Amino acid sequence: MRKIFNLSFIFILSVLTLLLVFLSTTGIETKRFNSLITKKIKESNANIDLNLDTIKFKLDIREISLFLEAKNPSINFKEIKLPIKNIKAYVNFLSLIKSENKFEKISLNFNQISFENIKKISSILKPSNFSSFLNNKLVEGKLNIQIEFYFNKNNEIENFITKGSIEDAKINYEKEIFLENTNFTFFADNTDILIKSFLGKFGPLDIKDGDAKIQISPEISIETNFLSNIKIDNKLKKEYDFLNQFLNLNSLDNLNGEFNNTLFVNLDKTLKIKNFNFKNSGKIINAKLNFQKSIK
């Protein structure tokens, strides 16, 4: 009897294990949710035209949650084809039993988007200030992005988050002034944007290991901390004359240093600087001062 019980237990455990592996990898094909997912996506933006073919019912082991996945769906925004890798719709298990089909979240995962295509789809990206930045300030670069919509108990969109990264970007600061070789990761919702692992080159300034918090409502403000190396000589002073807006370089012939920096900036709705506060500390490796007037 005990042997039969053990064999039965092992059999049931094996079946459950195989089922979990099957659900987490292959999944079960279904068309039951096609129209419902399409409806929920269109609720986020009426200009989206979505066509789903094959949907698979799968299991996310990390989140211990059931979800529906559609790979390479046909999705257009204002007749522009969006480079969507997949759509994942996480559903409430109890609602499936009750045939209520309530969503917990829907995730849109994009393929990498080149600069040429960023402007085409920028109006769909959230928040709007972030899409404005991509459209008006990004000269070149690559965007990796994922958008998640969260639903309340009434199956209505309650919140969203956007996360991803920008690679090899060139960002226009003002006229011929650029932030180059820029890479960072971001996380955003309808009030804030968080930036991590920021790298870039701004004139004579090499920026590394930076982070920032960008508040986008009610006003736009930026708080950032970053490490930097700076090298300035007379040639660079002429090339980057804009630095005199921030630093008095008249008495400085050259400077080589490493610094820890803290910056706070307020911006208007057009992303122009209203006011700022900049502090730094560090060490000067080499410097030469040429005073215009004698010091008493």
Short mmCIF file of C-alpha atoms in Angstrom, two decimals:
data_model
loop_
_atom_site.label_atom_id
_atom_site.label_comp_id
_atom_site.label_asym_id
_atom_site.label_seq_id
_atom_site.Cartn_x
_atom_site.Cartn_y
_atom_site.Cartn_z
CA MET A 1 0.00 0.00 0.00
CA ARG A 2 2.80 2.35 0.94
CA LYS A 3 4.61 1.50 -2.28
CA ILE A 4 1.50 2.34 -4.31
CA PHE A 5 1.14 5.63 -2.47
CA ASN A 6 4.77 6.55 -3.15
CA LEU A 7 4.43 5.64 -6.84
CA SER A 8 1.23 7.70 -7.10
CA PHE A 9 2.89 10.67 -5.39
CA ILE A 10 5.90 10.48 -7.71
CA PHE A 11 3.59 10.20 -10.74
CA ILE A 12 1.51 13.22 -9.73
CA LEU A 13 4.64 15.24 -8.91
CA SER A 14 6.15 14.33 -12.29
CA VAL A 15 2.98 15.33 -14.13
CA LEU A 16 2.85 18.68 -12.28
CA THR A 17 6.54 19.31 -13.00
CA LEU A 18 6.09 18.54 -16.70
CA LEU A 19 3.01 20.78 -16.78
CA LEU A 20 4.91 23.67 -15.17
CA VAL A 21 7.81 23.23 -17.61
CA PHE A 22 5.39 23.08 -20.55
CA LEU A 23 3.47 26.19 -19.41
CA SER A 24 6.65 28.19 -18.73
CA THR A 25 8.25 27.34 -22.09
CA THR A 26 5.84 26.23 -24.82
CA GLY A 27 2.47 27.29 -23.42
CA ILE A 28 -1.07 26.49 -24.53
CA GLU A 29 -2.36 28.16 -27.69
CA THR A 30 -5.66 30.01 -27.39
CA LYS A 31 -7.73 32.65 -29.22
CA ARG A 32 -10.15 33.26 -26.39
CA PHE A 33 -8.49 36.52 -25.28
CA ASN A 34 -7.61 38.11 -28.65
CA SER A 35 -10.44 40.63 -28.76
CA LEU A 36 -10.14 41.45 -25.04
CA ILE A 37 -6.40 42.24 -25.24
CA THR A 38 -6.95 44.30 -28.39
CA LYS A 39 -9.67 46.28 -26.61
CA LYS A 40 -7.45 47.00 -23.58
CA ILE A 41 -4.52 48.14 -25.73
CA LYS A 42 -6.79 50.49 -27.69
CA GLU A 43 -8.06 51.96 -24.41
CA SER A 44 -4.54 53.28 -23.77
CA ASN A 45 -4.56 55.04 -27.17
CA ALA A 46 -7.37 55.09 -29.73
CA ASN A 47 -4.86 55.53 -32.60
CA ILE A 48 -3.45 52.03 -32.11
CA ASP A 49 -4.45 49.35 -34.61
CA LEU A 50 -3.61 45.90 -33.23
CA ASN A 51 -3.96 42.51 -34.91
CA LEU A 52 -3.16 39.39 -32.88
CA ASP A 53 -2.80 35.99 -34.48
CA THR A 54 -1.44 33.35 -32.13
CA ILE A 55 -1.69 33.83 -28.35
CA LYS A 56 -0.20 31.36 -25.90
CA PHE A 57 -1.24 30.85 -22.30
CA LYS A 58 1.97 30.58 -20.23
CA LEU A 59 3.35 30.68 -16.68
CA ASP A 60 5.85 33.23 -15.36
CA ILE A 61 7.73 31.27 -12.70
CA ARG A 62 9.59 34.32 -11.37
CA GLU A 63 6.37 36.25 -10.70
CA ILE A 64 4.33 33.08 -10.03
CA SER A 65 1.70 34.43 -12.39
CA LEU A 66 -0.21 33.30 -15.46
CA PHE A 67 0.06 35.39 -18.61
CA LEU A 68 -0.91 35.44 -22.26
CA GLU A 69 1.83 36.09 -24.80
CA ALA A 70 1.60 37.20 -28.43
CA LYS A 71 4.93 37.27 -30.28
CA ASN A 72 5.62 39.66 -33.17
CA PRO A 73 2.08 41.08 -33.26
CA SER A 74 1.01 43.43 -36.02
CA ILE A 75 0.57 46.81 -34.34
CA ASN A 76 0.36 50.23 -35.98
CA PHE A 77 0.16 53.72 -34.52
CA LYS A 78 -1.23 56.35 -36.92
CA GLU A 79 -0.29 54.02 -39.81
CA ILE A 80 3.30 53.65 -38.49
CA LYS A 81 4.31 50.05 -37.81
CA LEU A 82 5.69 49.67 -34.29
CA PRO A 83 8.65 47.31 -33.70
CA ILE A 84 6.93 45.22 -31.01
CA LYS A 85 8.72 42.03 -29.93
CA ASN A 86 5.85 40.68 -27.85
CA ILE A 87 2.80 41.54 -25.77
CA LYS A 88 2.29 39.91 -22.38
CA ALA A 89 -1.05 40.14 -20.58
CA TYR A 90 -0.99 38.97 -16.94
CA VAL A 91 -4.36 37.72 -15.76
CA ASN A 92 -5.90 37.12 -12.36
CA PHE A 93 -6.16 33.35 -11.86
CA LEU A 94 -9.36 33.52 -9.76
CA SER A 95 -11.03 35.68 -12.40
CA LEU A 96 -10.36 32.95 -14.99
CA ILE A 97 -12.16 30.41 -12.83
CA LYS A 98 -15.11 32.82 -12.53
CA SER A 99 -14.92 33.65 -16.29
CA GLU A 100 -14.41 37.36 -15.46
CA ASN A 101 -11.03 37.62 -17.27
CA LYS A 102 -9.50 40.42 -15.18
CA PHE A 103 -6.05 41.71 -16.11
CA GLU A 104 -3.35 42.63 -13.63
CA LYS A 105 -1.04 44.24 -16.20
CA ILE A 106 -0.24 44.30 -19.92
CA SER A 107 3.38 44.61 -20.99
CA LEU A 108 4.56 45.86 -24.41
CA ASN A 109 8.14 44.82 -25.21
CA PHE A 110 9.73 46.66 -28.13
CA ASN A 111 12.61 45.59 -30.33
CA GLN A 112 15.54 48.00 -30.31
CA ILE A 113 14.50 51.24 -31.99
CA SER A 114 16.98 53.28 -34.05
CA PHE A 115 17.06 57.08 -34.06
CA GLU A 116 15.31 57.22 -37.43
CA ASN A 117 12.27 55.48 -35.97
CA ILE A 118 12.25 57.13 -32.53
CA LYS A 119 10.71 60.36 -33.80
CA LYS A 120 8.05 58.43 -35.73
CA ILE A 121 6.70 56.76 -32.60
CA SER A 122 7.67 59.35 -29.94
CA SER A 123 4.07 60.53 -29.49
CA ILE A 124 3.01 57.13 -28.14
CA LEU A 125 5.71 56.97 -25.46
CA LYS A 126 4.97 57.88 -21.85
CA PRO A 127 5.39 60.29 -20.13
CA SER A 128 4.86 63.08 -22.67
CA ASN A 129 7.91 65.04 -21.45
CA PHE A 130 10.07 62.00 -22.12
CA SER A 131 8.69 61.69 -25.65
CA SER A 132 9.34 65.43 -26.13
CA PHE A 133 12.96 64.91 -25.09
CA LEU A 134 13.37 62.06 -27.59
CA ASN A 135 11.75 64.03 -30.38
CA ASN A 136 13.49 67.39 -29.86
CA LYS A 137 16.81 66.71 -28.16
CA LEU A 138 17.99 63.28 -29.32
CA VAL A 139 20.16 63.67 -32.43
CA GLU A 140 21.11 60.03 -32.72
CA GLY A 141 20.98 56.88 -30.62
CA LYS A 142 19.18 53.60 -29.97
CA LEU A 143 16.24 53.02 -27.66
CA ASN A 144 15.32 49.85 -25.77
CA ILE A 145 11.94 50.19 -24.09
CA GLN A 146 9.18 48.32 -22.31
CA ILE A 147 5.80 49.81 -21.32
CA GLU A 148 3.57 48.23 -18.67
CA PHE A 149 -0.07 49.16 -18.03
CA TYR A 150 -1.58 48.26 -14.64
CA PHE A 151 -5.31 47.66 -14.08
CA ASN A 152 -7.62 48.23 -11.12
CA LYS A 153 -10.37 45.91 -9.83
CA ASN A 154 -12.75 47.28 -12.49
CA ASN A 155 -10.35 46.17 -15.26
CA GLU A 156 -9.52 49.81 -16.08
CA ILE A 157 -6.04 51.23 -16.65
CA GLU A 158 -4.89 52.65 -13.31
CA ASN A 159 -1.20 53.36 -13.85
CA PHE A 160 1.74 52.67 -16.13
CA ILE A 161 5.51 52.46 -16.00
CA THR A 162 8.12 52.79 -18.75
CA LYS A 163 11.59 51.29 -18.46
CA GLY A 164 14.52 50.67 -20.74
CA SER A 165 17.79 52.17 -21.89
CA ILE A 166 19.35 54.57 -24.38
CA GLU A 167 22.57 53.57 -26.13
CA ASP A 168 25.21 55.52 -28.09
CA ALA A 169 23.16 58.70 -27.99
CA LYS A 170 24.03 62.22 -29.07
CA ILE A 171 21.86 64.80 -27.32
CA ASN A 172 21.56 68.46 -28.32
CA TYR A 173 21.95 70.81 -25.37
CA GLU A 174 21.93 74.15 -27.21
CA LYS A 175 22.87 75.15 -30.76
CA GLU A 176 26.15 73.31 -31.54
CA ILE A 177 26.61 72.00 -27.99
CA PHE A 178 26.10 68.25 -27.55
CA LEU A 179 26.17 65.54 -24.92
CA GLU A 180 27.84 62.66 -26.78
CA ASN A 181 28.65 58.96 -26.33
CA THR A 182 25.70 58.80 -23.95
CA ASN A 183 24.36 55.63 -22.36
CA PHE A 184 21.91 55.19 -19.48
CA THR A 185 19.00 53.13 -18.16
CA PHE A 186 15.68 54.71 -17.16
CA PHE A 187 12.49 53.99 -15.24
CA ALA A 188 9.50 56.33 -15.52
CA ASP A 189 5.89 56.78 -14.46
CA ASN A 190 3.49 59.71 -14.73
CA THR A 191 5.37 61.84 -12.16
CA ASP A 192 9.07 60.92 -12.20
CA ILE A 193 11.88 59.60 -14.35
CA LEU A 194 14.77 57.77 -12.68
CA ILE A 195 18.07 57.46 -14.56
CA LYS A 196 20.89 55.09 -13.61
CA SER A 197 24.36 54.15 -14.93
CA PHE A 198 24.74 57.41 -16.85
CA LEU A 199 27.82 57.82 -19.07
CA GLY A 200 28.60 60.61 -21.52
CA LYS A 201 30.88 63.36 -22.79
CA PHE A 202 29.90 67.03 -22.52
CA GLY A 203 32.60 69.20 -24.05
CA PRO A 204 35.75 68.77 -21.92
CA LEU A 205 33.75 66.86 -19.29
CA ASP A 206 33.74 63.04 -19.19
CA ILE A 207 30.75 61.91 -17.13
CA LYS A 208 30.64 58.48 -15.49
CA ASP A 209 28.64 56.63 -12.88
CA GLY A 210 25.78 59.14 -12.89
CA ASP A 211 22.22 58.95 -11.61
CA ALA A 212 19.32 61.38 -11.72
CA LYS A 213 15.75 61.92 -10.59
CA ILE A 214 13.62 63.98 -12.96
CA GLN A 215 10.33 65.33 -11.63
CA ILE A 216 7.90 66.05 -14.45
CA SER A 217 4.85 67.20 -12.50
CA PRO A 218 3.84 69.87 -11.53
CA GLU A 219 7.18 71.44 -12.61
CA ILE A 220 10.20 69.93 -14.31
CA SER A 221 13.25 69.56 -12.07
CA ILE A 222 16.40 67.45 -12.17
CA GLU A 223 18.49 66.23 -9.26
CA THR A 224 21.64 64.40 -10.26
CA ASN A 225 24.90 63.07 -8.82
CA PHE A 226 27.81 61.96 -10.99
CA LEU A 227 31.57 61.47 -11.15
CA SER A 228 33.54 63.34 -13.79
CA ASN A 229 36.97 63.96 -15.27
CA ILE A 230 37.65 67.37 -16.81
CA LYS A 231 40.46 68.63 -19.03
CA ILE A 232 40.47 72.28 -20.10
CA ASP A 233 43.11 74.24 -22.04
CA ASN A 234 43.08 77.50 -24.04
CA LYS A 235 42.04 75.70 -27.23
CA LEU A 236 39.06 74.09 -25.53
CA LYS A 237 38.12 77.38 -23.86
CA LYS A 238 37.55 78.90 -27.31
CA GLU A 239 35.81 75.81 -28.64
CA TYR A 240 33.46 75.56 -25.65
CA ASP A 241 32.81 79.21 -24.93
CA PHE A 242 29.45 78.26 -23.38
CA LEU A 243 31.33 77.07 -20.27
CA ASN A 244 31.71 80.70 -19.25
CA GLN A 245 27.97 80.61 -18.50
CA PHE A 246 28.80 78.34 -15.57
CA LEU A 247 32.51 78.90 -14.79
CA ASN A 248 34.77 81.96 -14.84
CA LEU A 249 37.59 80.71 -17.06
CA ASN A 250 39.31 84.03 -17.79
CA SER A 251 42.15 83.36 -15.34
CA LEU A 252 42.46 79.65 -16.13
CA ASP A 253 44.99 78.46 -18.72
CA ASN A 254 44.50 74.75 -18.11
CA LEU A 255 42.84 72.37 -15.69
CA ASN A 256 42.93 68.61 -15.18
CA GLY A 257 40.87 67.16 -12.35
CA GLU A 258 38.51 64.51 -10.99
CA PHE A 259 35.30 65.54 -9.22
CA ASN A 260 32.14 64.39 -7.45
CA ASN A 261 29.24 66.55 -8.64
CA THR A 262 25.74 67.42 -7.46
CA LEU A 263 23.41 69.36 -9.76
CA PHE A 264 19.89 70.68 -9.30
CA VAL A 265 18.10 72.23 -12.30
CA ASN A 266 14.64 73.75 -12.82
CA LEU A 267 13.31 73.70 -16.40
CA ASP A 268 10.35 75.34 -18.08
CA LYS A 269 7.89 73.46 -20.30
CA THR A 270 10.17 73.95 -23.33
CA LEU A 271 13.05 72.31 -21.40
CA LYS A 272 15.01 75.56 -21.08
CA ILE A 273 16.89 76.17 -17.83
CA LYS A 274 15.14 78.53 -15.36
CA ASN A 275 17.70 78.22 -12.56
CA PHE A 276 20.26 75.74 -11.28
CA ASN A 277 22.55 74.96 -8.36
CA PHE A 278 25.84 73.11 -8.88
CA LYS A 279 28.24 71.79 -6.22
CA ASN A 280 31.32 69.64 -6.55
CA SER A 281 34.30 68.30 -4.66
CA GLY A 282 37.36 66.37 -5.75
CA LYS A 283 41.00 66.78 -6.60
CA ILE A 284 42.93 68.93 -9.08
CA ILE A 285 45.68 66.92 -10.75
CA ASN A 286 47.14 69.82 -12.68
CA ALA A 287 46.17 73.49 -13.14
CA LYS A 288 47.63 76.78 -14.31
CA LEU A 289 46.16 80.13 -13.33
CA ASN A 290 47.01 83.38 -15.13
CA PHE A 291 45.52 86.26 -13.14
CA GLN A 292 44.50 89.30 -15.19
CA LYS A 293 45.04 91.60 -12.23
CA SER A 294 47.66 91.46 -9.49
CA ILE A 295 46.55 90.12 -6.09
CA LYS A 296 47.24 92.40 -3.12
#
